[in-house]
């Protein structure tokens, strides 16, 4: 047995995005129960120069789809960042999961050594496929998904680590 | 080419723990410059029933070493949670990294299908090696490392995502 690039990418990203979608359901229920306006949590942030909740979710989606698209040699899907409700944010997640699941495993497998160039902070960064996935993309997805979680937790939404991890 | 269990575990955990150690240096410098007592940040948390900064770092360490030890069939290292300073917390990280780097790759490789039983919240959970690593351990390490980062960021320490990602 070995690990394939597909096993280490699509199922992991789909799992964390599904969990994020269910966490958003809990945020919605929290707002409904407490009479909190949705934009209050959509725009919440942990520090003035950090991205708000909505942007954390958008980046978690985009880091997933862009990594998988680049590994597979497909066009990176682009979605406009206009979500203003939890429902729209869940649709963004659904679209991302649908794209991830549409990519055939054979397009991802064997890309460990593929050369990939990323435009990171105005400067091109070169990666091998394996390094992109394990050193850049997955840490980014987890980083932004956890920060989204932490913003809700900081605002009193009753979620726990099990909501974040889901069923591995 | 394939991904090995070793590539997907030890180097990733070592990278994130090194980054966390350098982030702690920035927290120390922040406290020194602003006249903030170290326990204020060590004990900081994002919500009353969340773990404080020090515990987030301890768990990021322990989830790394326990996963690698279990995959390798070695005894899980246990360190007491008594750290009260950033220096001690950095020592905890150093000990963890030294353990991770002491494990020979051949003890980790080929453990994808190994049966592993974890005592998770008073209830045994069974994993295959691959599922433990990609579905439980790495998400946990990133979750607690990101939460440690977010606690410092929320308290005004000047760190950015590049500090978290380091050199992949």
Short mmCIF file of C-alpha atoms in Angstrom, two decimals:
data_model
loop_
_atom_site.label_atom_id
_atom_site.label_comp_id
_atom_site.label_asym_id
_atom_site.label_seq_id
_atom_site.Cartn_x
_atom_site.Cartn_y
_atom_site.Cartn_z
CA UNK A 1 0.00 0.00 0.00
CA UNK A 2 0.95 3.59 -0.61
CA UNK A 3 -0.69 6.97 -0.16
CA UNK A 4 -1.83 8.50 -3.42
CA UNK A 5 -1.98 12.21 -4.12
CA UNK A 6 -5.73 11.84 -4.53
CA UNK A 7 -6.20 10.24 -1.09
CA UNK A 8 -4.18 13.06 0.49
CA UNK A 9 -6.14 15.82 -1.25
CA UNK A 10 -9.77 15.57 -2.43
CA UNK A 11 -11.26 13.43 0.40
CA UNK A 12 -9.49 15.50 3.08
CA UNK A 13 -10.65 18.81 1.62
CA UNK A 14 -14.20 17.54 1.02
CA UNK A 15 -14.36 16.35 4.63
CA UNK A 16 -13.25 19.65 6.13
CA UNK A 17 -15.56 21.68 3.84
CA UNK A 18 -18.54 19.48 4.75
CA UNK A 19 -17.73 20.05 8.41
CA UNK A 20 -17.49 23.80 7.84
CA UNK A 21 -20.90 23.73 6.18
CA UNK A 22 -22.43 22.01 9.21
CA UNK A 23 -20.68 24.50 11.50
CA UNK A 24 -22.35 27.30 9.53
CA UNK A 25 -25.71 25.61 10.23
CA UNK A 26 -24.92 25.93 13.93
CA UNK A 27 -23.97 29.58 13.48
CA UNK A 28 -27.29 30.16 11.71
CA UNK A 29 -29.19 28.45 14.55
CA UNK A 30 -27.25 30.52 17.09
CA UNK A 31 -28.18 33.77 15.32
CA UNK A 32 -31.81 32.69 15.03
CA UNK A 33 -32.03 31.76 18.73
CA UNK A 34 -30.21 34.85 20.01
CA UNK A 35 -31.69 37.38 17.60
CA UNK A 36 -28.26 38.20 16.15
CA UNK A 37 -28.16 39.70 12.65
CA UNK A 38 -26.28 37.41 10.23
CA UNK A 39 -23.86 40.15 9.02
CA UNK A 40 -22.58 40.52 12.59
CA UNK A 41 -21.03 37.04 12.42
CA UNK A 42 -20.26 37.14 8.67
CA UNK A 43 -18.15 40.26 9.30
CA UNK A 44 -16.69 39.20 12.66
CA UNK A 45 -12.91 39.03 12.95
CA UNK A 46 -10.36 38.28 15.67
CA UNK A 47 -8.33 41.45 15.09
CA UNK A 48 -8.96 44.58 13.01
CA UNK A 49 -6.49 43.67 10.22
CA UNK A 50 -7.53 40.02 9.97
CA UNK A 51 -10.03 38.71 7.43
CA UNK A 52 -13.64 38.32 8.64
CA UNK A 53 -15.48 35.01 8.93
CA UNK A 54 -16.93 35.10 5.41
CA UNK A 55 -13.50 35.62 3.83
CA UNK A 56 -11.96 32.80 5.89
CA UNK A 57 -14.55 30.41 4.46
CA UNK A 58 -14.03 31.72 0.92
CA UNK A 59 -10.27 31.19 1.17
CA UNK A 60 -10.68 27.68 2.62
CA UNK A 61 -12.81 26.89 -0.46
CA UNK A 62 -10.49 28.55 -2.97
CA UNK A 63 -7.28 27.04 -1.58
CA UNK A 64 -8.90 23.61 -1.97
CA UNK A 65 -10.17 24.03 -5.51
CA UNK A 66 -7.10 25.85 -6.81
CA UNK A 67 -4.71 23.21 -5.49
CA UNK A 68 -6.71 20.35 -6.97
CA UNK A 69 -7.20 22.17 -10.29
CA UNK A 70 -3.48 22.94 -10.56
CA UNK A 71 -2.46 19.38 -9.74
CA UNK A 72 -4.99 18.05 -12.28
CA UNK A 73 -3.93 20.56 -14.95
CA UNK A 74 -7.45 22.02 -15.10
CA UNK A 75 -8.61 25.61 -15.09
CA UNK A 76 -8.90 27.04 -11.56
CA UNK A 77 -12.61 27.76 -10.86
CA UNK A 78 -13.27 31.39 -9.92
CA UNK A 79 -16.26 32.41 -7.83
CA UNK A 80 -17.03 36.04 -6.97
CA UNK A 81 -16.74 36.89 -3.23
CA UNK A 82 -20.19 38.39 -2.89
CA UNK A 83 -21.74 36.17 -0.20
CA UNK A 84 -23.69 38.11 2.42
CA UNK A 85 -25.65 35.28 4.07
CA UNK A 86 -24.82 31.91 5.59
CA UNK A 87 -26.97 30.29 2.90
CA UNK A 88 -24.84 31.83 0.16
CA UNK A 89 -21.65 30.80 1.96
CA UNK A 90 -22.92 27.23 2.15
CA UNK A 91 -23.61 27.39 -1.61
CA UNK A 92 -20.00 28.47 -2.16
CA UNK A 93 -18.89 25.42 -0.19
CA UNK A 94 -21.28 23.15 -2.14
CA UNK A 95 -19.97 24.42 -5.48
CA UNK A 96 -16.41 23.84 -4.30
CA UNK A 97 -17.15 20.31 -3.11
CA UNK A 98 -18.92 19.55 -6.41
CA UNK A 99 -15.85 20.70 -8.32
CA UNK A 100 -13.46 18.69 -6.12
CA UNK A 101 -15.56 15.56 -6.51
CA UNK A 102 -15.76 16.04 -10.29
CA UNK A 103 -11.99 15.65 -10.69
CA UNK A 104 -11.05 12.07 -11.60
CA UNK A 105 -8.47 10.52 -9.23
CA UNK A 106 -6.25 9.61 -12.18
CA UNK A 107 -5.74 13.31 -12.93
CA UNK A 108 -4.34 13.87 -9.42
CA UNK A 109 -2.39 10.67 -8.90
CA UNK A 110 1.18 10.79 -10.11
CA UNK A 111 1.49 14.58 -9.76
CA UNK A 112 3.89 14.39 -6.81
CA UNK A 113 6.77 15.73 -8.85
CA UNK A 114 4.83 18.04 -11.16
CA UNK A 115 6.14 21.61 -11.40
CA UNK A 116 3.57 24.15 -10.28
CA UNK A 117 3.98 27.92 -10.21
CA UNK A 118 1.86 29.91 -7.76
CA UNK A 119 1.46 33.68 -7.74
CA UNK A 120 1.93 34.13 -3.98
CA UNK A 121 1.97 37.73 -2.69
CA UNK A 122 2.99 39.34 -5.98
CA UNK A 123 5.90 36.95 -6.40
CA UNK A 124 5.91 33.63 -8.23
CA UNK A 125 6.61 30.62 -6.04
CA UNK A 126 7.57 27.29 -7.56
CA UNK A 127 6.45 24.04 -6.01
CA UNK A 128 6.60 20.36 -6.75
CA UNK A 129 3.12 18.80 -6.57
CA UNK A 130 3.78 17.00 -3.28
CA UNK A 131 5.22 20.11 -1.65
CA UNK A 132 2.29 22.22 -2.90
CA UNK A 133 -0.25 19.81 -1.45
CA UNK A 134 1.35 18.93 1.89
CA UNK A 135 3.32 22.11 2.57
CA UNK A 136 1.10 24.83 1.15
CA UNK A 137 -2.46 23.86 0.27
CA UNK A 138 -3.56 21.58 3.12
CA UNK A 139 -2.01 23.83 5.83
CA UNK A 140 -3.78 26.79 4.21
CA UNK A 141 -7.14 25.01 4.11
CA UNK A 142 -6.82 23.94 7.75
CA UNK A 143 -5.56 27.39 8.76
CA UNK A 144 -8.54 29.24 7.29
CA UNK A 145 -11.12 26.62 8.31
CA UNK A 146 -9.80 26.72 11.90
CA UNK A 147 -9.81 30.50 11.93
CA UNK A 148 -13.42 30.51 10.69
CA UNK A 149 -14.23 28.08 13.53
CA UNK A 150 -12.36 30.23 16.07
CA UNK A 151 -14.22 33.39 15.03
CA UNK A 152 -17.57 31.66 15.67
CA UNK A 153 -16.34 30.09 18.91
CA UNK A 154 -15.07 33.47 20.09
CA UNK A 155 -18.57 34.83 19.45
CA UNK A 156 -20.24 32.17 21.55
CA UNK A 157 -21.47 29.69 18.93
CA UNK A 158 -21.68 26.29 20.65
CA UNK A 159 -19.31 24.22 18.52
CA UNK A 160 -16.51 21.84 19.45
CA UNK A 161 -13.50 20.19 17.87
CA UNK A 162 -15.63 17.23 16.84
CA UNK A 163 -17.63 19.54 14.59
CA UNK A 164 -14.36 20.60 13.00
CA UNK A 165 -12.94 17.09 12.55
CA UNK A 166 -16.18 15.39 11.50
CA UNK A 167 -15.96 11.72 10.56
CA UNK A 168 -12.41 11.11 9.33
CA UNK B 1 6.71 8.34 -7.41
CA UNK B 2 4.35 7.91 -4.48
CA UNK B 3 3.74 9.66 -1.20
CA UNK B 4 5.03 7.74 1.78
CA UNK B 5 3.50 7.82 5.24
CA UNK B 6 6.76 9.33 6.48
CA UNK B 7 6.65 12.23 3.99
CA UNK B 8 3.07 12.97 5.00
CA UNK B 9 3.83 12.95 8.74
CA UNK B 10 7.20 13.77 10.32
CA UNK B 11 8.41 16.56 7.98
CA UNK B 12 4.98 18.25 8.05
CA UNK B 13 4.73 18.14 11.85
CA UNK B 14 8.35 19.25 12.31
CA UNK B 15 7.74 22.19 9.96
CA UNK B 16 4.64 23.42 11.76
CA UNK B 17 6.24 23.00 15.22
CA UNK B 18 9.35 24.92 14.12
CA UNK B 19 7.07 27.70 12.89
CA UNK B 20 5.18 27.69 16.18
CA UNK B 21 8.48 28.03 18.03
CA UNK B 22 9.42 31.09 15.98
CA UNK B 23 5.93 32.52 16.55
CA UNK B 24 6.55 32.16 20.29
CA UNK B 25 9.76 34.19 19.85
CA UNK B 26 7.60 36.97 18.39
CA UNK B 27 5.18 36.69 21.31
CA UNK B 28 8.11 36.99 23.71
CA UNK B 29 9.42 40.08 21.86
CA UNK B 30 5.91 41.57 21.92
CA UNK B 31 5.63 41.07 25.68
CA UNK B 32 9.12 42.52 26.24
CA UNK B 33 8.38 45.58 24.10
CA UNK B 34 4.92 46.25 25.54
CA UNK B 35 5.66 45.39 29.15
CA UNK B 36 3.13 42.52 29.14
CA UNK B 37 3.58 39.76 31.72
CA UNK B 38 4.18 36.38 30.02
CA UNK B 39 1.36 34.58 31.91
CA UNK B 40 -1.15 37.00 30.36
CA UNK B 41 -0.52 35.49 26.91
CA UNK B 42 0.23 31.96 28.16
CA UNK B 43 -3.24 31.92 29.76
CA UNK B 44 -5.07 33.84 27.02
CA UNK B 45 -8.02 32.14 25.38
CA UNK B 46 -10.63 33.01 22.77
CA UNK B 47 -13.62 32.00 24.89
CA UNK B 48 -13.95 31.06 28.58
CA UNK B 49 -14.37 27.30 27.96
CA UNK B 50 -11.61 27.02 25.35
CA UNK B 51 -8.05 25.95 26.17
CA UNK B 52 -5.51 28.73 26.71
CA UNK B 53 -2.50 29.39 24.50
CA UNK B 54 -0.11 27.17 26.46
CA UNK B 55 -2.44 24.17 26.23
CA UNK B 56 -2.97 24.67 22.49
CA UNK B 57 0.80 24.39 21.98
CA UNK B 58 1.03 21.35 24.27
CA UNK B 59 -1.71 19.56 22.32
CA UNK B 60 -0.13 20.43 18.95
CA UNK B 61 3.06 18.79 20.26
CA UNK B 62 1.36 15.76 21.77
CA UNK B 63 -0.89 15.04 18.78
CA UNK B 64 2.26 14.99 16.62
CA UNK B 65 4.36 12.72 18.81
CA UNK B 66 1.53 10.34 19.72
CA UNK B 67 0.52 9.81 16.08
CA UNK B 68 4.09 9.13 14.99
CA UNK B 69 4.76 6.86 17.98
CA UNK B 70 1.59 4.86 17.36
CA UNK B 71 2.31 4.45 13.65
CA UNK B 72 5.89 3.39 14.44
CA UNK B 73 4.78 1.01 17.19
CA UNK B 74 6.82 2.90 19.79
CA UNK B 75 5.88 4.08 23.27
CA UNK B 76 4.07 7.43 23.21
CA UNK B 77 6.30 10.04 24.92
CA UNK B 78 4.60 11.77 27.86
CA UNK B 79 5.65 15.22 29.04
CA UNK B 80 4.08 16.93 32.07
CA UNK B 81 2.03 20.06 31.22
CA UNK B 82 3.82 22.36 33.66
CA UNK B 83 5.15 25.05 31.32
CA UNK B 84 4.70 28.58 32.67
CA UNK B 85 7.06 30.52 30.37
CA UNK B 86 7.57 30.84 26.62
CA UNK B 87 11.06 29.40 27.10
CA UNK B 88 9.64 26.25 28.66
CA UNK B 89 7.03 25.98 25.92
CA UNK B 90 9.77 26.21 23.30
CA UNK B 91 11.60 23.41 25.14
CA UNK B 92 8.47 21.28 24.92
CA UNK B 93 8.43 21.88 21.18
CA UNK B 94 12.16 21.09 20.89
CA UNK B 95 11.74 17.80 22.77
CA UNK B 96 8.83 16.89 20.51
CA UNK B 97 10.76 17.70 17.34
CA UNK B 98 13.76 15.70 18.62
CA UNK B 99 11.49 12.70 19.19
CA UNK B 100 9.84 13.03 15.76
CA UNK B 101 13.22 13.26 14.05
CA UNK B 102 14.52 10.24 15.98
CA UNK B 103 11.95 7.93 14.41
CA UNK B 104 13.39 6.10 11.38
CA UNK B 105 11.30 6.54 8.20
CA UNK B 106 11.13 2.75 7.73
CA UNK B 107 9.14 2.47 10.97
CA UNK B 108 6.46 4.80 9.57
CA UNK B 109 6.38 3.74 5.95
CA UNK B 110 4.01 0.91 5.18
CA UNK B 111 1.71 1.66 8.15
CA UNK B 112 -1.16 2.91 5.94
CA UNK B 113 -3.32 -0.08 6.78
CA UNK B 114 -2.14 -0.67 10.34
CA UNK B 115 -4.90 -0.98 12.97
CA UNK B 116 -4.61 1.70 15.64
CA UNK B 117 -6.89 2.15 18.65
CA UNK B 118 -7.15 5.62 20.17
CA UNK B 119 -8.76 6.48 23.50
CA UNK B 120 -10.76 9.48 22.26
CA UNK B 121 -13.07 11.12 24.82
CA UNK B 122 -13.48 8.06 27.04
CA UNK B 123 -14.38 5.87 24.09
CA UNK B 124 -12.02 3.76 21.99
CA UNK B 125 -11.83 4.77 18.35
CA UNK B 126 -10.33 2.47 15.74
CA UNK B 127 -8.38 3.82 12.83
CA UNK B 128 -6.33 2.54 9.95
CA UNK B 129 -2.91 4.21 9.86
CA UNK B 130 -3.72 6.35 6.83
CA UNK B 131 -7.03 7.49 8.30
CA UNK B 132 -5.37 8.28 11.64
CA UNK B 133 -2.70 10.40 10.00
CA UNK B 134 -4.73 12.27 7.36
CA UNK B 135 -8.14 12.34 9.06
CA UNK B 136 -7.28 12.74 12.73
CA UNK B 137 -3.69 13.65 13.58
CA UNK B 138 -2.74 16.24 10.96
CA UNK B 139 -6.09 18.09 11.23
CA UNK B 140 -5.63 18.12 15.02
CA UNK B 141 -2.07 19.45 14.80
CA UNK B 142 -3.13 22.20 12.38
CA UNK B 143 -6.24 22.96 14.44
CA UNK B 144 -4.32 23.54 17.67
CA UNK B 145 -1.36 25.29 16.01
CA UNK B 146 -3.77 27.67 14.23
CA UNK B 147 -5.71 28.30 17.43
CA UNK B 148 -2.45 29.11 19.25
CA UNK B 149 -1.64 31.52 16.40
CA UNK B 150 -5.12 33.06 16.54
CA UNK B 151 -4.89 33.64 20.30
CA UNK B 152 -1.66 35.60 19.84
CA UNK B 153 -3.01 37.46 16.80
CA UNK B 154 -6.17 38.36 18.73
CA UNK B 155 -3.91 39.83 21.42
CA UNK B 156 -2.03 42.03 18.98
CA UNK B 157 1.17 40.04 18.37
CA UNK B 158 2.43 41.05 14.90
CA UNK B 159 2.43 37.71 13.10
CA UNK B 160 1.11 36.70 9.69
CA UNK B 161 0.21 33.55 7.79
CA UNK B 162 3.77 33.30 6.46
CA UNK B 163 4.96 32.78 10.03
CA UNK B 164 2.48 29.93 10.33
CA UNK B 165 3.34 28.28 7.01
CA UNK B 166 7.10 28.78 7.17
CA UNK B 167 9.14 27.28 4.35
CA UNK B 168 7.17 24.33 2.99
#
